[in-house]
Coordinates of C-alpha atoms in Angstrom, one line a residue:
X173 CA -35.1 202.2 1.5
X174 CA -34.6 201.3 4.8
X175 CA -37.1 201.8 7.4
X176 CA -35.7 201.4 11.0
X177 CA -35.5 204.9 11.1
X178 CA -39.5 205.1 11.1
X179 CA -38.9 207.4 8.5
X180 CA -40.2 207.7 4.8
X181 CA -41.4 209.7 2.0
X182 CA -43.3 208.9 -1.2
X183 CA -44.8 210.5 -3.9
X184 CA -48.1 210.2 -6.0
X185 CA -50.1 211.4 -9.1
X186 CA -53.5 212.3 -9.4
X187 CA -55.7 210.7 -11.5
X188 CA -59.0 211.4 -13.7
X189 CA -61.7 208.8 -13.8
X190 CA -62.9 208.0 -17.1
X191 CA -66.2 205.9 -15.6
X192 CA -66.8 207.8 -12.5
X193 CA -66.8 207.3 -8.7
X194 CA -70.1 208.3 -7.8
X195 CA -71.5 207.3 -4.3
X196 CA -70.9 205.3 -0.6
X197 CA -72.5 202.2 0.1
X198 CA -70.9 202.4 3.0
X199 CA -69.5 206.0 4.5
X200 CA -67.1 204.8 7.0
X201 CA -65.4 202.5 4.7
X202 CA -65.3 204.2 1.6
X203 CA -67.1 201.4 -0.5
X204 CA -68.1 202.4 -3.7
X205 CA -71.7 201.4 -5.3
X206 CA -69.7 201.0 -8.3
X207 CA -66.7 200.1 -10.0
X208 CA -64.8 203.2 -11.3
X209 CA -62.1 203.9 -14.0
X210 CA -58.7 206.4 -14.2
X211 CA -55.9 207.2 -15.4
X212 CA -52.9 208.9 -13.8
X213 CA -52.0 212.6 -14.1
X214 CA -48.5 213.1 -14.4
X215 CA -46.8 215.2 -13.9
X216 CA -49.4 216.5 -11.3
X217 CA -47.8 214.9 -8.0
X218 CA -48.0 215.3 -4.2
X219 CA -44.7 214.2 -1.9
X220 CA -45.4 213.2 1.3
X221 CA -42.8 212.3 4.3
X222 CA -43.7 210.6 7.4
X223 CA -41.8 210.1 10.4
X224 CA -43.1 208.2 14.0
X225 CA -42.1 208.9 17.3
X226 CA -42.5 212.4 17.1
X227 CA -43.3 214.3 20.5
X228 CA -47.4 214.6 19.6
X229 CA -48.9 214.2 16.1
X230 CA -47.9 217.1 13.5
X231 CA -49.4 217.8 9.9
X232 CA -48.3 220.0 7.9
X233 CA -50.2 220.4 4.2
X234 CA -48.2 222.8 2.0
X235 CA -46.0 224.4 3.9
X236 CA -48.5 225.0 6.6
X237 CA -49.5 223.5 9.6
X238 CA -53.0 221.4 8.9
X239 CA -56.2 221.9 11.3
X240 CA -59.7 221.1 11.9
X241 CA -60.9 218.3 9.1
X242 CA -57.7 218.3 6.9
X243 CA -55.2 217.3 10.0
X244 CA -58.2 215.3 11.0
X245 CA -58.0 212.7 8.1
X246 CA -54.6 212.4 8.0
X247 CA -54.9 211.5 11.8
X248 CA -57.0 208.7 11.1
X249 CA -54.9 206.9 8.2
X250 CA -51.9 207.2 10.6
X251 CA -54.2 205.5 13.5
X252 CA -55.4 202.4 11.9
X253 CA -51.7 201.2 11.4
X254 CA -51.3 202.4 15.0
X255 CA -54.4 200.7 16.3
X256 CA -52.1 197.8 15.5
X257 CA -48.9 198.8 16.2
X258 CA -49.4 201.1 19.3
X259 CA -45.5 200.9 19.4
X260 CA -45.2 203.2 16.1
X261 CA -46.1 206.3 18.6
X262 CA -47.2 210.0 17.4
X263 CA -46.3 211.0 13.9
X264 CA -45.0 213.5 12.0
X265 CA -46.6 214.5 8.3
X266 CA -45.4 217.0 5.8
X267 CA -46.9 216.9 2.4
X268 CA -46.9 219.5 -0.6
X269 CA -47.7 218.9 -3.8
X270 CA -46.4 220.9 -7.6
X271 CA -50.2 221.8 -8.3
X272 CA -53.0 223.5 -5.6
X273 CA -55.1 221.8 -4.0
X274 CA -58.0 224.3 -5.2
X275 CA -57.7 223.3 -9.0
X276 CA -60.2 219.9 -9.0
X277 CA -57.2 217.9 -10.0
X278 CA -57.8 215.2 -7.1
X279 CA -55.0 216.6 -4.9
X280 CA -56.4 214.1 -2.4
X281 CA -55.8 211.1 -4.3
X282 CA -52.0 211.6 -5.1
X283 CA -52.0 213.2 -1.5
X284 CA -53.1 209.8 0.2
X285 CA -52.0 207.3 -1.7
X286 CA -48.6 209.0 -1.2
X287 CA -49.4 209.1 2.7
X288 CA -50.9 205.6 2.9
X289 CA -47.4 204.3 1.3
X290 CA -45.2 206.3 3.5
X291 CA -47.5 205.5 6.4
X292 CA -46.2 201.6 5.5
X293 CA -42.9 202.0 4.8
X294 CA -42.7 204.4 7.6
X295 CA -44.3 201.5 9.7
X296 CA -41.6 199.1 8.4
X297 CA -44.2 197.5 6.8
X298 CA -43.0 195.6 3.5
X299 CA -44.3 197.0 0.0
X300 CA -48.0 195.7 -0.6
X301 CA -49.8 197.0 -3.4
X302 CA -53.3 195.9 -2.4
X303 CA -52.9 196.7 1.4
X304 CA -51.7 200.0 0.0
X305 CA -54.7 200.8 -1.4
X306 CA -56.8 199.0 0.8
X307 CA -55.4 201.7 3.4
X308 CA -55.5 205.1 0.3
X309 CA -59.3 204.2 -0.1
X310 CA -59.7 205.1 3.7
X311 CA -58.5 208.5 3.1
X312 CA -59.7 209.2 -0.1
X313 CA -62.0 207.2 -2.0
X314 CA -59.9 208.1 -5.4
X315 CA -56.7 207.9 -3.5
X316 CA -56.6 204.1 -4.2
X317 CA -57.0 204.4 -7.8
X318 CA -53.5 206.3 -7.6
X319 CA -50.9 203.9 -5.6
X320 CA -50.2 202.6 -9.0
X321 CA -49.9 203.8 -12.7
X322 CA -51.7 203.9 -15.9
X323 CA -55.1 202.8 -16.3
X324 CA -56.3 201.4 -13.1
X325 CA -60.0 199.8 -12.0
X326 CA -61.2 200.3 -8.1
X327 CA -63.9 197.6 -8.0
X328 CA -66.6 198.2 -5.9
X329 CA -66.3 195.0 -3.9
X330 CA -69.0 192.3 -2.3
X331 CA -67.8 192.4 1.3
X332 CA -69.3 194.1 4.3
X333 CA -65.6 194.8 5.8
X334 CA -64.3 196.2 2.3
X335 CA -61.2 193.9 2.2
X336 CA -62.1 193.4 -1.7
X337 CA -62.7 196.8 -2.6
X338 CA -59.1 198.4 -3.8
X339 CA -57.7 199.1 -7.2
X340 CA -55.6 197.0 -9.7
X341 CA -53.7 198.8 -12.6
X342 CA -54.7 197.1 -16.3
X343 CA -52.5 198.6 -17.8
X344 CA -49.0 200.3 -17.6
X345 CA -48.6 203.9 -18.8
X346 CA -46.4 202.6 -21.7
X347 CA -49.6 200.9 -23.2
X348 CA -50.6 204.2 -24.5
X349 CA -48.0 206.8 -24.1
X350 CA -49.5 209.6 -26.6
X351 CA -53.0 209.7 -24.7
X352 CA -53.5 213.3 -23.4
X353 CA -55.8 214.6 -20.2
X354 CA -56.0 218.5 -20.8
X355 CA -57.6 220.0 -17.5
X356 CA -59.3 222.9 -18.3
X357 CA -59.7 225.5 -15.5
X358 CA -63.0 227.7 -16.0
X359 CA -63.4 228.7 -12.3
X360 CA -61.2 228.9 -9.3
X361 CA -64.0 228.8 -6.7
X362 CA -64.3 226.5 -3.9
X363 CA -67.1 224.1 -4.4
X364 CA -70.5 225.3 -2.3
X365 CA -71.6 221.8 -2.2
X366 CA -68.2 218.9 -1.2
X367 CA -68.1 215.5 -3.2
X368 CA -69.0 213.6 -0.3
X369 CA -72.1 215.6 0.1
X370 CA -73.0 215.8 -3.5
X371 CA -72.3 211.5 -3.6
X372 CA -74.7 211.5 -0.6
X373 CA -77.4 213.3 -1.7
X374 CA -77.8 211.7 -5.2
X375 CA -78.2 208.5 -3.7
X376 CA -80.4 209.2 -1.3
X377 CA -82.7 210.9 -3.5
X378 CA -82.0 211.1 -7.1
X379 CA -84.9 208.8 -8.8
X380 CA -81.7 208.1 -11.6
X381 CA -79.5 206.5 -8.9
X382 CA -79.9 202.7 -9.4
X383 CA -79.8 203.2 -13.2
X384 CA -76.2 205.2 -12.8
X385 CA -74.9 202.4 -11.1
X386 CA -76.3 199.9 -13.5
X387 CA -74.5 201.9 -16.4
X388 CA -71.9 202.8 -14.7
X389 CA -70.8 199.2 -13.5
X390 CA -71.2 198.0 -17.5
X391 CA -68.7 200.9 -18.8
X392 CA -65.8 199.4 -17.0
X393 CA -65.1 196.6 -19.7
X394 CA -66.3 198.5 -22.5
X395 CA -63.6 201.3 -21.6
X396 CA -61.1 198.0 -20.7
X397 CA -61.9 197.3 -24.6
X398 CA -61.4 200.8 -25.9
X399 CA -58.5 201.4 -24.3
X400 CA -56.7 198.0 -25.0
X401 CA -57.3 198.8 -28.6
X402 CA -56.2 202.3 -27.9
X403 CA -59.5 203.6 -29.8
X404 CA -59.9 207.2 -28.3
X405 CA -63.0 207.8 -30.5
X406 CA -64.4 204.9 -28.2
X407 CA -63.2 205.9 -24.8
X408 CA -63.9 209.3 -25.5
X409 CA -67.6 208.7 -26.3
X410 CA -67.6 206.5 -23.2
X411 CA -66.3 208.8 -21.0
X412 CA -68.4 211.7 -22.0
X413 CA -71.3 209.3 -21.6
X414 CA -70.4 208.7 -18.8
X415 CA -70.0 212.2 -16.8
X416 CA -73.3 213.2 -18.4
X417 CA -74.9 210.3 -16.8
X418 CA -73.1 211.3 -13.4
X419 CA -74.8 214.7 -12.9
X420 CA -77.6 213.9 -14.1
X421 CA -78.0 212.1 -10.8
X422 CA -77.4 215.2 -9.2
X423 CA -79.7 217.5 -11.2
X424 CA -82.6 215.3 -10.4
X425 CA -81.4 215.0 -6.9
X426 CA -83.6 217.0 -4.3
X427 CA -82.9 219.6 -4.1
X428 CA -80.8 219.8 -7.6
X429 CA -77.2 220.3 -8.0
X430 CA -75.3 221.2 -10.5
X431 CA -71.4 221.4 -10.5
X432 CA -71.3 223.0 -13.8
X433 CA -71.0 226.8 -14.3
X434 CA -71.9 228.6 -17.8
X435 CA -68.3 228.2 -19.0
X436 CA -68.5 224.6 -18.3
X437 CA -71.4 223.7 -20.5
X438 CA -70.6 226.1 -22.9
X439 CA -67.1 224.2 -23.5
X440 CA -68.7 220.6 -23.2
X441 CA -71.7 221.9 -26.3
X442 CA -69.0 223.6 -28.5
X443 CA -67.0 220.1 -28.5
X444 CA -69.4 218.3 -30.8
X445 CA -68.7 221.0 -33.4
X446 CA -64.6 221.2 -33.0
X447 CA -65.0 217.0 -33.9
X448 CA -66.9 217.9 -37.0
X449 CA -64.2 220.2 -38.1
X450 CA -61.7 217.6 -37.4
X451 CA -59.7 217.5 -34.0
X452 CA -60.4 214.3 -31.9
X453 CA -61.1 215.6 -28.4
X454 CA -63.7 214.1 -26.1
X455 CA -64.7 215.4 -22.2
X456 CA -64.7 214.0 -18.7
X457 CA -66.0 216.3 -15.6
X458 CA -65.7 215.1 -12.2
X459 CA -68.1 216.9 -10.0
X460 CA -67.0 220.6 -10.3
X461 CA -66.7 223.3 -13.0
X462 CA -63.4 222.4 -14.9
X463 CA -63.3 219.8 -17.8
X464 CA -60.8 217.5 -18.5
X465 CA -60.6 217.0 -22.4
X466 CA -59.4 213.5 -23.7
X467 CA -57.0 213.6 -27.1
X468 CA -53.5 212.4 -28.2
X469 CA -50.3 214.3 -28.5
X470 CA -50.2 214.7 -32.3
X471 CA -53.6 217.2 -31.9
X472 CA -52.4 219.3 -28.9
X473 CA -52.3 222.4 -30.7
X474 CA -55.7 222.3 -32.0
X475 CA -57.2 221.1 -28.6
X476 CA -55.2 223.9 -26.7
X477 CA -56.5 226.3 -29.3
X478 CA -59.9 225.1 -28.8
X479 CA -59.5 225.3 -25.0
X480 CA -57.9 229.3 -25.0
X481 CA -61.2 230.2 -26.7
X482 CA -63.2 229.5 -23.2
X483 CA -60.4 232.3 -21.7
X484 CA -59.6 230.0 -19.1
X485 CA -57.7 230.2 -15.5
X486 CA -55.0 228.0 -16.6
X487 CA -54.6 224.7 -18.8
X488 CA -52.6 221.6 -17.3
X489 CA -51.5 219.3 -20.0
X490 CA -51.3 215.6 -18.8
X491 CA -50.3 212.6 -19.4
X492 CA -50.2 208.3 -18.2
X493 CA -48.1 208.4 -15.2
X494 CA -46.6 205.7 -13.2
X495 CA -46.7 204.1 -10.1
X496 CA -46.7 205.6 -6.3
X497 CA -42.9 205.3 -5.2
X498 CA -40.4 206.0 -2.0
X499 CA -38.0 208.9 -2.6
X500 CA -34.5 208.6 -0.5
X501 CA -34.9 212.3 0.2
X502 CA -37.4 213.9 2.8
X503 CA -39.4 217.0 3.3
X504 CA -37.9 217.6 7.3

């Protein structure tokens, strides 16, 4: 795609991490205290077009035109290319995306990973995976996890300036085209308590903190095993492991916090007893009410009859998807 226009559009999934993101060593920066584990969502996927030398800086999130914190962030990716390249001038952003942002599907990872590509290409800056989600992890801690495909691993980094904290794919969707991601939505609700704020109080005073990350660091090659083998009895005990251990910083954070509601942990008890009678299905839960349930496409039907019990909102079926990529056509 050419760029001399100052003009581009990409788009991006989501993904779910399987060993969690949970906490900033450093807030500015985004820099994880550990590493952290997805996989992509498709076909859950924001499109994102950006164009500089606009007459002032536009955003415009679904349709409609972005304010207050949300146009905010958006500004700021857009400003460390221009801190750079002053030339580049105000920009133009529309983005809109085929699932709501209100679900807890990580709308703001496929949403700036897509920007941070266009941002580049836009920039006519040539196609760098790491500096693409170098520049995603400043909008969206996640958001780097989803510039490329499959199974990817966001390491947590050693360096003060967070030049070696991005994410690296392990392996291509192909690897294991009949996992499943069925997100499960209980509850529609906005969250009382944000991520950010939930990340920041379990560190600062959950007495479980250092032992999460401990934990939490030694799960990445166990679920790089797992995986490779394709053993979903092992990733799926690793992942469930895993989100217990997550919020259980947060419950014994002061003052507690739960994310869960009663349909949550109802769902996540009765899945021990489904197993026994058969259907391989396994949990994650990022920090909110609505489960994401781990299988393979031969035991859809039993999982999604399992899931309809809990009456649900809605049920997204997922599976790997690919990389980030530029589209030839535009939103304006």
């Amino acid at each position: 795609m050419s760029t001399a226009s100052g003009k581009a559009t990409a788009v991006a999934h989501s993904n779910i991490a399987l060993v969690k993101y949970w906490g900033k060593r450093n807030e500015a920066l985004i820099l994880p205290w550990q590493s952290s584990l997805s996989v992509t969502l498709a076909p859950l996927e924001v499109k994102t077009t950006v164009a500089f030398g606009a007459q002032q800086d536009e955003v415009h999130i679904n349709g409609k035109e972005a304010k207050g914190n949300e146009r905010a962030r958006v500004i700021a990716l857009a400003d460390v290319l221009r801190k750079e390249m002053p030339v580049l001038g105000p920009v133009c952003v529309h983005s809109g995306g085929n699932f709501p942002a209100s679900a807890g599907l990580a709308s703001s990872a496929a949403a700036f990973a897509a920007l941070a590509l266009a941002l580049r290409s836009a920039a006519g800056l040539a196609r760098d995976v790491e500096a693409t989600s170098l520049l995603a992890r400043l909008g969206s801690g996640s958001a780097c996890r989803s510039v490329q495909g499959g199974i990817c691993v966001w390491s947590r980094g050693e360096r003060e300036d967070g030049a070696d904290s991005f994410a690296r794919q392990h392996f291509a969707p192909q690897h294991w085209p009949g996992l499943r991601m069925v997100a499960v939505i209980l509850s529609g609700e906005e969250k009382a308590v944000k991520s950010r704020d939930g990340m920041r109080s379990a560190v600062e005073t959950s007495p479980y903190y250092s032992a999460w990350v401990k934990s939490a660091e030694e799960d990445i090659e166990r679920a790089l095993q797992a995986i490779g083998a394709c053993d979903l009895e092992q990733l799926g005990a690793l992942a469930e492991r895993n989100a217990w251990r997550m919020h259980a910083t947060s419950f014994a954070a002061k003052p507690p916090l739960s994310y869960m509601r009663p349909s949550t942990l109802a769902m996540l008890l009765a899945l021990e007893e489904e197993r026994q009678k058969g259907t391989p299905v396994w949990f994650t839960l990022d920090a909110g009410p609505n489960p994401v349930l781990l299988t393979e496409e031969a035991h859809l039907p039993k999982v999604l009859a399992f899931a309809d019990r809990f009456s649900p909102l809605d049920i997204v079926v997922c599976h790997p998807g690919g990389d980030a990529r530029l589209l030839e056509s535009h939103l304006f």
